[in-house]
Amino acid sequence: MASSGILVVGGGLAGLRAAIACHDQGASVRVLTKVYAIRSHSGAAQGGVNAALRNHPEGADDSPERHAFDTIKGSDYLADQDAVQTMTHEAPLRIRELEAWGCPFSRFEDGRIAQRPFGGAGFPRTCYATDRTGHVMLHTLYEQCVKRGIEFVNEWQLLALARTPERVVGAVALSRLTGALRALPADAVILCTGGYGRIYGRSTNAIINTGSGMGIAYRSGVPLEDMEFVQFHPTSLVGTNLLMTEGCRGEGGYLRNKRGDRFMYDYVGMERPELAPRDIVARAIEHEITEGRGFDGGYVHLDLTHLGEEQIKSRLPGIRELCLQFAGIDPIKQPIPIQPGQHYSMGGIDVDPDCSCPYLPGLYAAGEAACISVHGANRLGGNSLLETIVFGKIAGDSAVEYCAGLGHDPSALRALTDELDWQGRRVDNMLSASGEQNAGRIRLHLKQIMIEKVGVFRDEPALKEALLGIRVLRSRFNDIRLTYRGLKYNLDLCRALELEHKLELAETIALGALHRAESRGGHHRVDYPERDDDQWLRHTLAWREEDGSARLDSKPVTITRYQPEARTY
Ligand SMILES: Cc1cc2nc3c(=O)[nH]c(=O)nc-3n(C[C@H](O)[C@H](O)[C@H](O)COP(=O)(O)OP(=O)(O)OC[C@H]3O[C@@H](n4cnc5c(N)ncnc54)[C@H](O)[C@@H]3O)c2cc1C
């Protein structure tokens, strides 16, 4: 075995679970992360994590197979069914493992892990810890890393992968604290860098969610898969767009328009229509607003007042706190003003079900940065936390297996030093650039373009305008000037380096959306409102060309058991 060990990039749930897997298999592993692990966006997850545990009487006949079917149907049949089966069958194991590691899940009276309705199942399948599920999971995994003595390289930002023509040999990173650059040799790199939410205006995501890991893989010659599929969460708090978890509706919350009507009955014939899949609820809300049945300022109400003080305080304490602090509203007494917001990146780095990238040996990805693809065109609530712990472990196991068969590569050192030099020049050029453009303004424009033209509803003219706008911003980026040119904690520099990736990712999203002339899951084309399985039951791949432009390609969907059916709601 070669000896550089495994580098995990990202300290969120996927990264921590991958690092634990590597360590437990006896490999040498370290975690590089641009923020301290427990500040990762995983810690903001509220509602819960799915597993067919059958702990609730209404879910007594639940099974991993039913979970798989719901996930595939929810994905509008774009998910790869072999990967989904792996995820749902591993789910109970990974939840019980967390339980054994001391994760403080909420419990039923009899002591078993509590489950609530969430994520399109229609009955309680989602395990939770009040409305702070991601927080407790992240701390539990972090404790396990500390216990194992896993090394963390904190506040270092990945800038690039180092590769030979054959494989990955390491990475180059920048210290946010000192501005120093460092080459990190590695036999395998596992990218667990999360989603790109902040490309969009009105996002529920943390500011750190820039998608740079995807952008870095893309620049290394790896395609991105299904980038046009972006999830808009129906209920984000007006103003800050903080997430108001689907758990609010799982607990029995209503959506009401300005007339006070529970309008979801007009859109889906379900007993609890507020629990329809997210893409459908988000479109219904946008429709109410454009038809003039929303409130001035573009929102509707999420009404929890009928749930009562006791239920809100015990099941949704974090939501109440966010409403009180950020909107001055007490949901026990007042409805919450909400609107759809960008929430999740269904697309990402194209990897196989064992999390290996088929185009670049030694590269692995898991979590929101990856497209495995278990969510297809639309992710069910509670399946993303699950994806991180199931595929984080699989990525770690696969990387260890790969490294075991690896010999010494004499060209590795050269590739690393070349990349280090290249990134050094990139950073120097950015620091000394004396252009006319301000990176912050470019970032703001990008967010506007994406939410206005590549949002919940899409059509050809708007998508063409978006592409044009993004390309203009890309050329403006070549003429930037940083406001701060020092090396210490230069967030202006760190964010500008990431903006370069954001612009390229935005182009893959808009281009994919323009080409996909159908509506499926989170991708809704008003000019092509139907799903078209004959033409479009396939994944989109976006490759980066030499000149920096995106080229689209496609690959088939893996269908093992469930043939596509029309939506029944
Ligand atoms: C508000 C909110 C609520 C959610 N609620 C739920 C829920 O209830 N249920 C559910 O299933 N899903 C939920 N999700 C989705 C889910 O939380 C995320 O998809 C998941 O946690 C992502 O985990 P991750 O490990 O892939 O990435 P993250 O947790 O985002 O971690 C990414 C890591 O990568 C590091 N990183 C990124 N770029 C670089 C770089 N260039 N260099 C070095 N390090 C880098 C960061 O420091 C960070 O540690 C929610 C998401 C949000 C935003």
Coordinates of C-alpha atoms and ligand atoms in Angstrom, one line a residue:
M1 CA 0.0 0.0 0.0
A2 CA 1.2 3.5 -0.7
S3 CA 1.5 5.7 2.3
S4 CA 0.0 9.1 2.0
G5 CA -3.3 8.2 3.6
I6 CA -6.8 9.4 2.9
L7 CA -7.9 13.0 2.9
V8 CA -11.5 13.8 3.7
V9 CA -12.6 17.3 2.7
G10 CA -15.5 18.5 4.8
G11 CA -16.4 18.2 8.5
G12 CA -20.2 17.9 8.0
L13 CA -22.0 14.6 8.6
A14 CA -20.8 12.9 5.4
G15 CA -17.2 13.9 6.1
L16 CA -17.2 12.8 9.7
R17 CA -18.8 9.5 8.9
A18 CA -16.3 8.8 6.1
A19 CA -13.4 9.6 8.4
I20 CA -14.7 7.2 11.1
A21 CA -15.0 4.5 8.5
C22 CA -11.4 5.1 7.2
H23 CA -10.0 5.1 10.8
D24 CA -12.0 1.9 11.8
Q25 CA -10.5 0.1 8.8
G26 CA -7.0 0.9 10.0
A27 CA -6.3 3.6 7.4
S28 CA -4.5 6.9 8.1
V29 CA -7.0 9.7 7.6
R30 CA -7.3 13.4 8.2
V31 CA -10.2 15.9 7.8
L32 CA -9.6 19.2 6.0
T33 CA -12.4 21.7 6.7
K34 CA -12.8 25.4 6.0
V35 CA -14.9 25.9 9.2
Y36 CA -14.7 23.9 12.5
A37 CA -16.5 20.7 11.9
I38 CA -19.4 21.4 14.2
R39 CA -20.2 24.7 12.4
S40 CA -21.0 22.8 9.2
H41 CA -24.4 23.2 7.7
S42 CA -25.4 19.7 8.8
G43 CA -25.8 21.2 12.2
A44 CA -28.7 23.3 11.0
A45 CA -30.9 20.4 9.9
Q46 CA -34.1 20.4 11.9
G47 CA -36.7 18.0 10.9
G48 CA -35.3 14.5 11.0
V49 CA -33.8 11.5 9.3
N50 CA -35.7 8.6 7.7
A51 CA -35.4 4.9 8.5
A52 CA -38.0 2.2 8.4
L53 CA -37.8 1.3 12.1
R54 CA -41.5 0.6 12.6
N55 CA -41.6 2.2 16.0
H56 CA -44.9 4.0 15.4
P57 CA -48.2 1.9 15.2
E58 CA -49.1 3.7 11.9
G59 CA -45.8 2.6 10.4
A60 CA -46.1 -1.0 11.7
D61 CA -45.9 -2.5 8.2
D62 CA -43.1 -0.1 7.0
S63 CA -40.0 -1.7 5.5
P64 CA -36.8 -0.6 3.7
E65 CA -38.5 -1.7 0.5
R66 CA -41.4 0.7 1.0
H67 CA -38.9 3.4 1.9
A68 CA -37.1 2.6 -1.4
F69 CA -40.3 2.8 -3.4
D70 CA -41.4 6.2 -1.8
T71 CA -37.9 7.6 -2.5
I72 CA -37.9 6.4 -6.2
K73 CA -41.5 7.7 -6.7
G74 CA -40.6 11.0 -5.0
S75 CA -37.6 11.3 -7.2
D76 CA -39.9 11.3 -10.2
Y77 CA -38.2 8.0 -11.3
L78 CA -34.8 9.7 -11.9
A79 CA -33.1 8.1 -8.9
D80 CA -30.7 5.2 -9.5
Q81 CA -32.7 2.4 -7.9
D82 CA -29.7 0.3 -6.9
A83 CA -28.3 3.2 -4.8
V84 CA -31.7 3.9 -3.3
Q85 CA -32.0 0.2 -2.2
T86 CA -28.6 0.4 -0.5
M87 CA -29.6 3.6 1.3
T88 CA -32.9 2.4 2.6
H89 CA -31.7 -1.0 3.6
E90 CA -28.7 0.4 5.5
A91 CA -30.8 3.1 7.2
P92 CA -31.9 1.2 10.3
L93 CA -28.3 0.0 10.9
R94 CA -26.9 3.5 10.7
I95 CA -29.6 5.0 13.0
R96 CA -29.0 2.3 15.6
E97 CA -25.3 2.9 15.4
L98 CA -25.9 6.6 16.2
E99 CA -28.1 5.5 19.0
A100 CA -25.4 3.3 20.4
W101 CA -23.0 6.2 20.1
G102 CA -25.3 8.2 22.4
C103 CA -27.2 10.4 19.9
P104 CA -30.1 11.9 21.9
F105 CA -33.0 11.1 19.6
S106 CA -36.5 12.0 20.8
R107 CA -38.3 9.0 22.3
F108 CA -41.7 7.5 22.6
E109 CA -43.0 6.7 26.1
D110 CA -41.8 3.1 25.8
G111 CA -38.2 4.4 25.2
R112 CA -38.0 3.6 21.5
I113 CA -36.8 6.3 19.0
A114 CA -39.7 8.5 18.1
Q115 CA -40.8 8.9 14.5
R116 CA -43.0 11.5 12.9
P117 CA -44.6 12.0 9.5
F118 CA -42.2 13.8 7.1
G119 CA -40.7 13.3 3.6
G120 CA -43.7 12.1 1.6
A121 CA -44.2 8.7 3.4
G122 CA -47.6 9.7 4.7
F123 CA -47.0 8.1 8.1
P124 CA -44.4 8.4 10.8
R125 CA -41.0 7.2 9.4
T126 CA -38.7 10.1 10.3
C127 CA -36.6 9.9 13.4
Y128 CA -35.8 13.2 15.1
A129 CA -34.4 15.0 18.1
T130 CA -37.0 17.8 18.6
D131 CA -36.2 20.1 15.8
R132 CA -32.4 20.0 16.2
T133 CA -31.7 16.6 14.6
G134 CA -28.7 17.6 12.5
H135 CA -27.1 19.3 15.5
V136 CA -27.2 16.2 17.7
M137 CA -26.1 13.9 14.9
L138 CA -23.1 16.2 14.1
H139 CA -22.0 16.4 17.7
T140 CA -22.4 12.6 18.1
L141 CA -20.1 11.9 15.1
Y142 CA -17.7 14.6 16.1
E143 CA -17.4 13.0 19.6
Q144 CA -16.6 9.7 17.9
C145 CA -13.8 11.4 15.8
V146 CA -12.3 12.9 18.9
K147 CA -12.5 9.6 20.7
R148 CA -10.5 8.0 17.8
G149 CA -8.0 10.8 17.7
I150 CA -8.7 11.6 14.1
E151 CA -6.7 14.6 12.9
F152 CA -8.5 17.8 11.8
V153 CA -7.0 20.4 9.6
N154 CA -9.3 23.3 10.6
E155 CA -10.0 26.5 8.7
W156 CA -8.1 25.4 5.6
Q157 CA -9.9 25.9 2.3
L158 CA -9.5 23.3 -0.5
L159 CA -8.4 25.1 -3.6
A160 CA -7.7 22.3 -6.0
L161 CA -7.1 18.6 -6.4
A162 CA -3.7 17.4 -7.5
R163 CA -3.8 14.7 -10.1
T164 CA -1.6 12.8 -12.5
P165 CA -3.2 11.7 -15.8
E166 CA -4.1 8.4 -14.0
R167 CA -5.3 9.3 -10.5
V168 CA -5.7 11.7 -7.6
V169 CA -2.5 12.3 -5.6
G170 CA -3.6 14.9 -3.1
A171 CA -4.8 18.4 -2.8
V172 CA -3.8 22.0 -2.4
A173 CA -5.4 24.2 0.4
L174 CA -5.2 27.7 1.7
S175 CA -5.1 28.6 5.4
R176 CA -7.9 31.0 6.1
L177 CA -6.0 32.2 9.2
T178 CA -2.6 33.0 7.6
G179 CA -3.1 32.9 3.9
A180 CA -0.4 30.2 3.6
L181 CA -0.7 27.5 0.9
R182 CA 0.0 23.9 1.5
A183 CA 0.1 20.7 -0.6
L184 CA -1.4 17.7 1.0
P185 CA -0.4 14.4 -0.5
A186 CA -3.2 11.7 -0.4
D187 CA -3.8 8.3 -2.0
A188 CA -7.5 9.1 -2.1
V189 CA -9.5 12.2 -1.5
I190 CA -13.2 12.0 -0.3
L191 CA -15.1 15.2 -1.1
C192 CA -17.8 15.9 1.4
T193 CA -18.1 19.6 0.8
G194 CA -21.8 20.0 0.9
G195 CA -24.2 21.9 -1.4
Y196 CA -24.1 25.1 -3.4
G197 CA -27.2 26.8 -2.0
R198 CA -25.7 30.3 -1.8
I199 CA -25.5 30.6 -5.5
Y200 CA -29.2 31.5 -5.1
G201 CA -30.9 34.5 -3.5
R202 CA -33.5 33.4 -0.9
S203 CA -31.6 30.3 0.3
T204 CA -32.1 28.4 3.5
N205 CA -28.4 27.5 3.4
A206 CA -25.5 28.7 5.5
I207 CA -23.2 31.3 3.9
I208 CA -20.4 28.6 3.7
N209 CA -22.5 26.5 1.3
T210 CA -20.8 27.6 -1.9
G211 CA -20.5 24.3 -3.7
S212 CA -16.7 24.8 -4.1
G213 CA -16.0 21.1 -3.8
M214 CA -18.2 20.4 -6.8
G215 CA -16.5 23.2 -8.7
I216 CA -13.1 21.9 -7.9
A217 CA -14.0 18.4 -9.1
Y218 CA -15.5 19.9 -12.2
R219 CA -12.2 21.7 -12.9
S220 CA -10.3 18.5 -12.4
G221 CA -12.1 17.0 -15.4
V222 CA -15.0 15.2 -13.6
P223 CA -18.6 15.7 -14.8
L224 CA -21.3 17.1 -12.6
E225 CA -24.6 15.2 -12.8
D226 CA -28.2 16.5 -12.8
M227 CA -27.3 20.0 -11.9
E228 CA -30.6 21.4 -13.2
F229 CA -32.4 19.7 -10.3
V230 CA -32.6 22.2 -7.4
Q231 CA -34.9 21.8 -4.5
F232 CA -36.9 24.8 -3.3
H233 CA -38.2 24.3 0.2
P234 CA -41.8 25.5 0.5
T235 CA -41.5 27.2 3.9
S236 CA -38.6 29.6 4.5
L237 CA -39.1 32.6 6.9
V238 CA -39.7 35.8 5.0
G239 CA -36.8 38.2 5.3
T240 CA -34.0 35.9 6.3
N241 CA -35.2 32.7 4.5
L242 CA -34.3 30.7 7.6
L243 CA -35.8 27.2 7.2
M244 CA -39.2 26.5 8.9
T245 CA -38.9 22.7 8.9
E246 CA -41.3 20.4 7.1
G247 CA -41.7 19.0 10.7
C248 CA -44.0 22.0 11.3
R249 CA -46.4 20.4 8.8
G250 CA -45.5 16.9 10.0
E251 CA -46.7 18.0 13.5
G252 CA -50.0 19.2 11.9
G253 CA -49.3 22.7 10.8
Y254 CA -51.5 24.3 8.0
L255 CA -50.7 26.5 5.0
R256 CA -53.2 29.3 4.5
N257 CA -53.5 32.0 1.9
K258 CA -54.6 35.6 2.6
R259 CA -58.2 34.5 2.7
G260 CA -57.4 32.1 5.4
D261 CA -58.0 29.0 3.1
R262 CA -56.0 25.8 3.4
F263 CA -55.2 26.1 -0.3
M264 CA -53.3 22.8 -0.6
Y265 CA -56.7 21.0 -0.9
D266 CA -57.0 22.7 -4.3
Y267 CA -53.8 21.2 -5.5
V268 CA -53.6 17.6 -4.2
G269 CA -56.2 15.1 -3.1
M270 CA -54.5 13.9 0.0
E271 CA -55.9 13.7 3.5
R272 CA -53.1 15.9 4.7
P273 CA -52.3 17.9 1.6
E274 CA -49.6 20.0 3.3
L275 CA -47.4 16.9 3.4
A276 CA -47.3 16.4 -0.4
P277 CA -43.7 16.4 -1.8
R278 CA -41.8 19.6 -1.5
D279 CA -41.7 20.5 -5.2
I280 CA -45.5 20.3 -5.4
V281 CA -46.1 22.4 -2.2
A282 CA -43.5 25.0 -3.3
R283 CA -45.2 25.4 -6.7
A284 CA -48.6 25.7 -5.1
I285 CA -47.4 28.5 -2.8
E286 CA -45.8 30.4 -5.7
H287 CA -49.0 29.9 -7.7
E288 CA -51.1 31.3 -4.8
I289 CA -48.8 34.3 -4.6
T290 CA -48.8 35.1 -8.4
E291 CA -52.6 34.7 -8.5
G292 CA -52.9 37.4 -5.9
R293 CA -53.9 35.2 -3.0
G294 CA -50.7 35.7 -1.1
F295 CA -49.9 38.6 1.2
D296 CA -48.2 41.8 0.0
G297 CA -44.5 41.1 0.0
G298 CA -45.0 37.7 -1.6
Y299 CA -45.8 35.2 1.1
V300 CA -48.4 33.0 2.7
H301 CA -48.9 31.7 6.2
L302 CA -47.7 28.6 8.0
D303 CA -50.2 28.3 10.8
L304 CA -49.3 26.4 13.9
T305 CA -51.5 28.2 16.4
H306 CA -54.0 25.3 16.6
L307 CA -51.2 22.9 17.8
G308 CA -51.1 24.6 21.2
E309 CA -48.3 25.7 23.5
E310 CA -47.3 22.4 24.8
Q311 CA -46.8 20.7 21.4
I312 CA -44.9 23.7 20.0
K313 CA -42.6 24.0 23.0
S314 CA -41.8 20.3 23.2
R315 CA -41.6 19.4 19.4
L316 CA -40.6 22.6 17.7
P317 CA -38.7 24.7 20.2
G318 CA -36.0 25.8 17.7
I319 CA -38.6 27.0 15.3
R320 CA -40.3 29.1 18.0
E321 CA -36.9 30.5 18.9
L322 CA -36.0 31.4 15.3
C323 CA -39.4 33.1 14.8
L324 CA -39.1 35.1 18.0
Q325 CA -35.6 36.2 17.4
F326 CA -35.6 36.8 13.6
A327 CA -39.3 37.9 13.0
G328 CA -40.6 39.0 16.4
I329 CA -43.4 36.4 16.0
D330 CA -44.6 33.8 18.5
P331 CA -46.0 30.9 16.5
I332 CA -48.0 29.8 19.5
K333 CA -50.2 32.9 18.9
Q334 CA -49.4 34.1 15.4
P335 CA -49.0 32.5 11.9
I336 CA -45.6 32.5 10.4
P337 CA -45.0 34.4 7.1
I338 CA -43.2 32.0 4.7
Q339 CA -42.2 31.7 1.0
P340 CA -40.3 29.1 -1.0
G341 CA -36.5 29.3 -0.8
Q342 CA -33.6 27.4 -2.4
H343 CA -32.8 24.5 -0.1
Y344 CA -31.0 21.6 -1.6
S345 CA -28.6 20.5 -4.4
M346 CA -29.9 17.3 -5.9
G347 CA -27.1 17.4 -8.5
G348 CA -23.4 17.1 -7.8
I349 CA -20.2 15.1 -8.5
D350 CA -21.1 12.1 -10.5
V351 CA -20.1 9.0 -8.4
D352 CA -21.1 5.3 -8.5
P353 CA -23.1 3.7 -5.7
D354 CA -19.8 2.8 -3.9
C355 CA -19.0 6.6 -4.0
S356 CA -16.1 6.3 -6.3
C357 CA -15.8 8.6 -9.2
P358 CA -15.6 6.5 -12.4
Y359 CA -13.6 9.2 -14.3
L360 CA -10.8 9.8 -11.8
P361 CA -9.4 6.9 -9.7
G362 CA -8.8 7.9 -6.1
L363 CA -11.6 10.5 -6.0
Y364 CA -14.7 9.8 -3.9
A365 CA -17.6 11.9 -2.9
A366 CA -20.5 11.7 -0.4
G367 CA -23.3 13.8 1.0
E368 CA -24.8 16.8 -0.7
A369 CA -21.7 17.4 -2.8
A370 CA -22.2 14.0 -4.5
C371 CA -24.8 12.8 -7.0
I372 CA -25.1 9.1 -6.4
S373 CA -28.1 9.5 -7.4
V374 CA -30.5 8.7 -4.6
H375 CA -32.7 11.8 -4.9
G376 CA -33.2 12.0 -8.6
A377 CA -35.3 15.0 -9.6
N378 CA -36.6 15.6 -6.0
R379 CA -35.3 14.7 -2.6
L380 CA -37.7 13.6 0.1
G381 CA -37.3 15.3 3.5
G382 CA -35.2 13.3 5.9
N383 CA -33.4 11.4 3.1
S384 CA -30.4 13.8 3.0
L385 CA -29.2 13.3 6.6
L386 CA -29.7 9.6 5.8
E387 CA -27.6 9.8 2.7
T388 CA -24.7 11.4 4.6
I389 CA -24.4 8.7 7.2
V390 CA -25.0 5.8 4.8
F391 CA -22.8 6.9 1.9
G392 CA -20.2 8.7 4.2
K393 CA -19.4 5.2 5.6
I394 CA -19.5 3.6 2.1
A395 CA -17.1 6.3 0.7
G396 CA -14.7 5.6 3.6
D397 CA -14.8 1.9 3.2
S398 CA -14.4 2.1 -0.6
A399 CA -11.4 4.5 -0.4
V400 CA -9.6 2.2 2.1
E401 CA -10.1 -0.8 -0.2
Y402 CA -8.8 1.2 -3.2
C403 CA -5.7 2.4 -1.3
A404 CA -4.9 -1.2 -0.3
G405 CA -4.1 -2.1 -3.9
L406 CA -2.1 1.1 -4.7
G407 CA 1.6 1.1 -5.5
H408 CA 4.0 4.0 -5.3
D409 CA 3.6 6.6 -8.0
P410 CA 6.8 8.4 -8.9
S411 CA 4.9 11.2 -10.7
A412 CA 2.8 12.1 -7.6
L413 CA 5.3 14.6 -6.1
R414 CA 5.7 16.5 -9.3
A415 CA 1.9 16.7 -9.8
L416 CA 1.6 18.1 -6.2
T417 CA 4.3 20.7 -6.6
D418 CA 3.0 21.8 -10.0
E419 CA -0.5 22.3 -8.5
L420 CA 0.9 24.1 -5.5
D421 CA 2.8 26.5 -7.9
W422 CA -0.3 27.0 -10.0
Q423 CA -2.5 27.8 -7.1
G424 CA 0.1 30.1 -5.7
R425 CA 0.1 32.1 -8.9
R426 CA -3.8 32.1 -8.9
V427 CA -3.9 33.6 -5.4
D428 CA -1.1 36.1 -6.1
N429 CA -2.8 37.3 -9.2
M430 CA -6.1 37.7 -7.4
L431 CA -4.5 39.7 -4.5
S432 CA -2.7 42.0 -6.9
A433 CA -5.4 42.4 -9.5
S434 CA -6.4 46.0 -10.0
G435 CA -9.6 45.7 -12.0
E436 CA -12.8 47.7 -11.9
Q437 CA -15.2 45.0 -10.6
N438 CA -16.3 44.2 -7.0
A439 CA -16.7 40.5 -6.3
G440 CA -19.5 41.1 -3.8
R441 CA -21.6 42.8 -6.4
I442 CA -21.0 40.0 -8.9
R443 CA -22.1 37.5 -6.2
L444 CA -25.3 39.5 -5.5
H445 CA -26.1 39.7 -9.2
L446 CA -25.6 36.0 -9.6
K447 CA -28.0 35.3 -6.7
Q448 CA -30.6 37.5 -8.3
I449 CA -30.3 35.9 -11.7
M450 CA -30.6 32.4 -10.3
I451 CA -33.7 33.0 -8.1
E452 CA -35.5 35.1 -10.7
K453 CA -34.7 33.1 -13.8
V454 CA -33.7 29.6 -12.7
G455 CA -36.2 29.3 -9.8
V456 CA -39.3 27.3 -9.0
F457 CA -40.9 28.1 -12.5
R458 CA -38.7 28.1 -15.6
D459 CA -39.1 28.7 -19.3
E460 CA -36.9 29.1 -22.3
P461 CA -36.7 32.9 -22.6
A462 CA -35.8 33.3 -18.9
L463 CA -33.2 30.5 -19.0
K464 CA -31.6 32.0 -22.0
E465 CA -31.4 35.4 -20.3
A466 CA -29.9 33.7 -17.2
L467 CA -27.2 32.1 -19.2
L468 CA -26.3 35.3 -20.9
G469 CA -26.3 37.1 -17.6
I470 CA -24.0 34.4 -16.0
R471 CA -21.6 34.7 -18.9
V472 CA -21.5 38.5 -18.5
L473 CA -20.7 38.0 -14.8
R474 CA -18.0 35.5 -15.7
S475 CA -16.3 38.1 -17.9
R476 CA -16.7 40.8 -15.2
F477 CA -15.1 38.4 -12.7
N478 CA -11.9 38.5 -14.8
D479 CA -11.7 42.2 -14.0
I480 CA -12.0 42.2 -10.2
R481 CA -10.1 43.9 -7.5
L482 CA -10.2 42.8 -3.9
T483 CA -11.0 45.4 -1.2
Y484 CA -8.5 43.8 1.2
R485 CA -5.2 42.5 0.1
G486 CA -3.7 41.2 3.3
L487 CA -3.1 37.5 3.9
K488 CA -4.5 37.1 7.4
Y489 CA -8.2 36.0 7.5
N490 CA -8.8 37.5 4.1
L491 CA -12.4 36.4 3.6
D492 CA -12.6 38.7 0.6
L493 CA -10.0 36.5 -1.1
C494 CA -11.5 33.2 0.2
R495 CA -14.9 34.1 -1.1
A496 CA -13.6 35.4 -4.4
L497 CA -11.8 32.1 -5.0
E498 CA -15.1 30.4 -4.4
L499 CA -17.1 32.8 -6.5
E500 CA -15.1 31.6 -9.5
H501 CA -16.6 28.1 -8.9
K502 CA -20.1 29.4 -8.2
L503 CA -20.2 31.1 -11.6
E504 CA -19.2 27.9 -13.3
L505 CA -21.7 25.8 -11.3
A506 CA -24.5 28.3 -12.1
E507 CA -23.8 27.9 -15.8
T508 CA -24.2 24.1 -15.5
I509 CA -27.5 24.6 -13.7
A510 CA -29.0 27.0 -16.2
L511 CA -27.7 25.1 -19.2
G512 CA -29.1 21.8 -17.9
A513 CA -32.4 23.5 -17.2
L514 CA -32.6 25.0 -20.7
H515 CA -31.8 21.7 -22.3
R516 CA -34.2 19.5 -20.3
A517 CA -37.4 20.2 -22.2
E518 CA -39.8 18.6 -19.7
S519 CA -41.0 19.0 -16.1
R520 CA -39.8 16.5 -13.5
G521 CA -39.5 16.8 -9.8
G522 CA -37.9 20.1 -8.8
H523 CA -37.4 21.1 -12.4
H524 CA -40.6 22.7 -13.7
R525 CA -40.7 24.2 -17.2
V526 CA -43.9 26.1 -17.8
D527 CA -43.3 25.7 -21.5
Y528 CA -43.0 21.9 -21.1
P529 CA -45.3 21.1 -18.2
E530 CA -45.3 17.3 -18.7
R531 CA -42.8 14.7 -17.7
D532 CA -41.4 13.1 -20.9
D533 CA -39.9 9.6 -20.1
D534 CA -39.3 8.8 -23.8
Q535 CA -36.9 11.7 -24.2
W536 CA -35.7 12.6 -20.7
L537 CA -35.6 9.6 -18.5
R538 CA -31.9 10.0 -18.3
H539 CA -29.3 11.8 -16.2
T540 CA -27.6 15.0 -17.4
L541 CA -23.8 15.2 -17.3
A542 CA -22.0 18.6 -17.5
W543 CA -18.3 18.5 -18.5
R544 CA -16.0 21.4 -18.4
E545 CA -14.3 22.2 -21.7
E546 CA -10.8 23.6 -22.0
D547 CA -12.1 27.1 -22.6
G548 CA -14.2 27.0 -19.3
S549 CA -17.5 26.5 -21.0
A550 CA -19.9 23.6 -20.1
R551 CA -20.7 20.7 -22.5
L552 CA -23.8 18.5 -21.8
D553 CA -24.0 14.8 -22.2
S554 CA -26.2 12.2 -20.6
K555 CA -26.3 8.7 -19.1
P556 CA -29.0 6.2 -18.4
V557 CA -31.0 5.9 -15.1
T558 CA -30.5 2.6 -13.3
I559 CA -33.9 1.0 -13.0
T560 CA -34.0 -2.3 -11.1
R561 CA -37.5 -2.9 -9.9
Y562 CA -39.9 0.0 -10.3
Q563 CA -41.0 1.1 -13.8
P564 CA -42.0 4.8 -14.0
E565 CA -45.6 5.5 -13.1
A566 CA -47.5 8.7 -13.5
R567 CA -47.9 10.9 -10.5
T568 CA -51.1 10.3 -8.6
Y569 CA -51.3 13.7 -7.0
Ligands
LIG1 C1 -31.6 24.6 7.2 C2 -31.5 23.2 6.7 C3 -32.2 22.2 7.3 C4 -32.2 20.9 6.8 N1 -32.9 19.9 7.4 C5 -32.8 18.6 7.0 C6 -33.6 17.6 7.6 O1 -34.3 17.8 8.6 N2 -33.4 16.3 7.2 C7 -32.6 16.0 6.1 O2 -32.5 14.9 5.8 N3 -31.8 17.0 5.5 C8 -31.9 18.3 5.9 N4 -31.2 19.3 5.3 C9 -30.2 18.9 4.3 C10 -29.0 18.3 5.1 O3 -28.8 18.9 6.3 C11 -27.7 18.5 4.2 O4 -27.9 18.1 2.9 C12 -26.5 17.6 4.8 O5 -26.4 17.9 6.2 C13 -25.2 17.9 4.1 O6 -24.2 17.3 4.8 P1 -22.8 17.3 4.2 O7 -21.9 16.5 5.1 O8 -22.8 16.7 2.8 O9 -22.3 18.8 4.0 P2 -22.2 20.0 5.1 O10 -22.8 19.7 6.4 O11 -22.7 21.2 4.4 O12 -20.7 20.1 5.3 C14 -19.8 20.6 4.3 C15 -18.4 20.7 4.9 O13 -17.5 20.9 3.8 C16 -16.6 21.9 4.2 N5 -16.1 22.6 3.0 C17 -16.9 23.0 2.0 N6 -16.1 23.6 1.0 C18 -14.8 23.4 1.5 C19 -13.5 23.8 0.9 N7 -13.4 24.4 -0.3 N8 -12.4 23.5 1.7 C20 -12.5 22.9 2.9 N9 -13.7 22.5 3.4 C21 -14.8 22.8 2.7 C22 -17.3 22.8 5.2 O14 -16.3 23.4 6.1 C23 -18.2 21.8 5.9 O15 -17.5 21.2 7.0 C24 -31.3 20.6 5.8 C25 -30.5 21.6 5.2 C26 -30.6 22.9 5.6 C27 -29.8 24.0 4.9

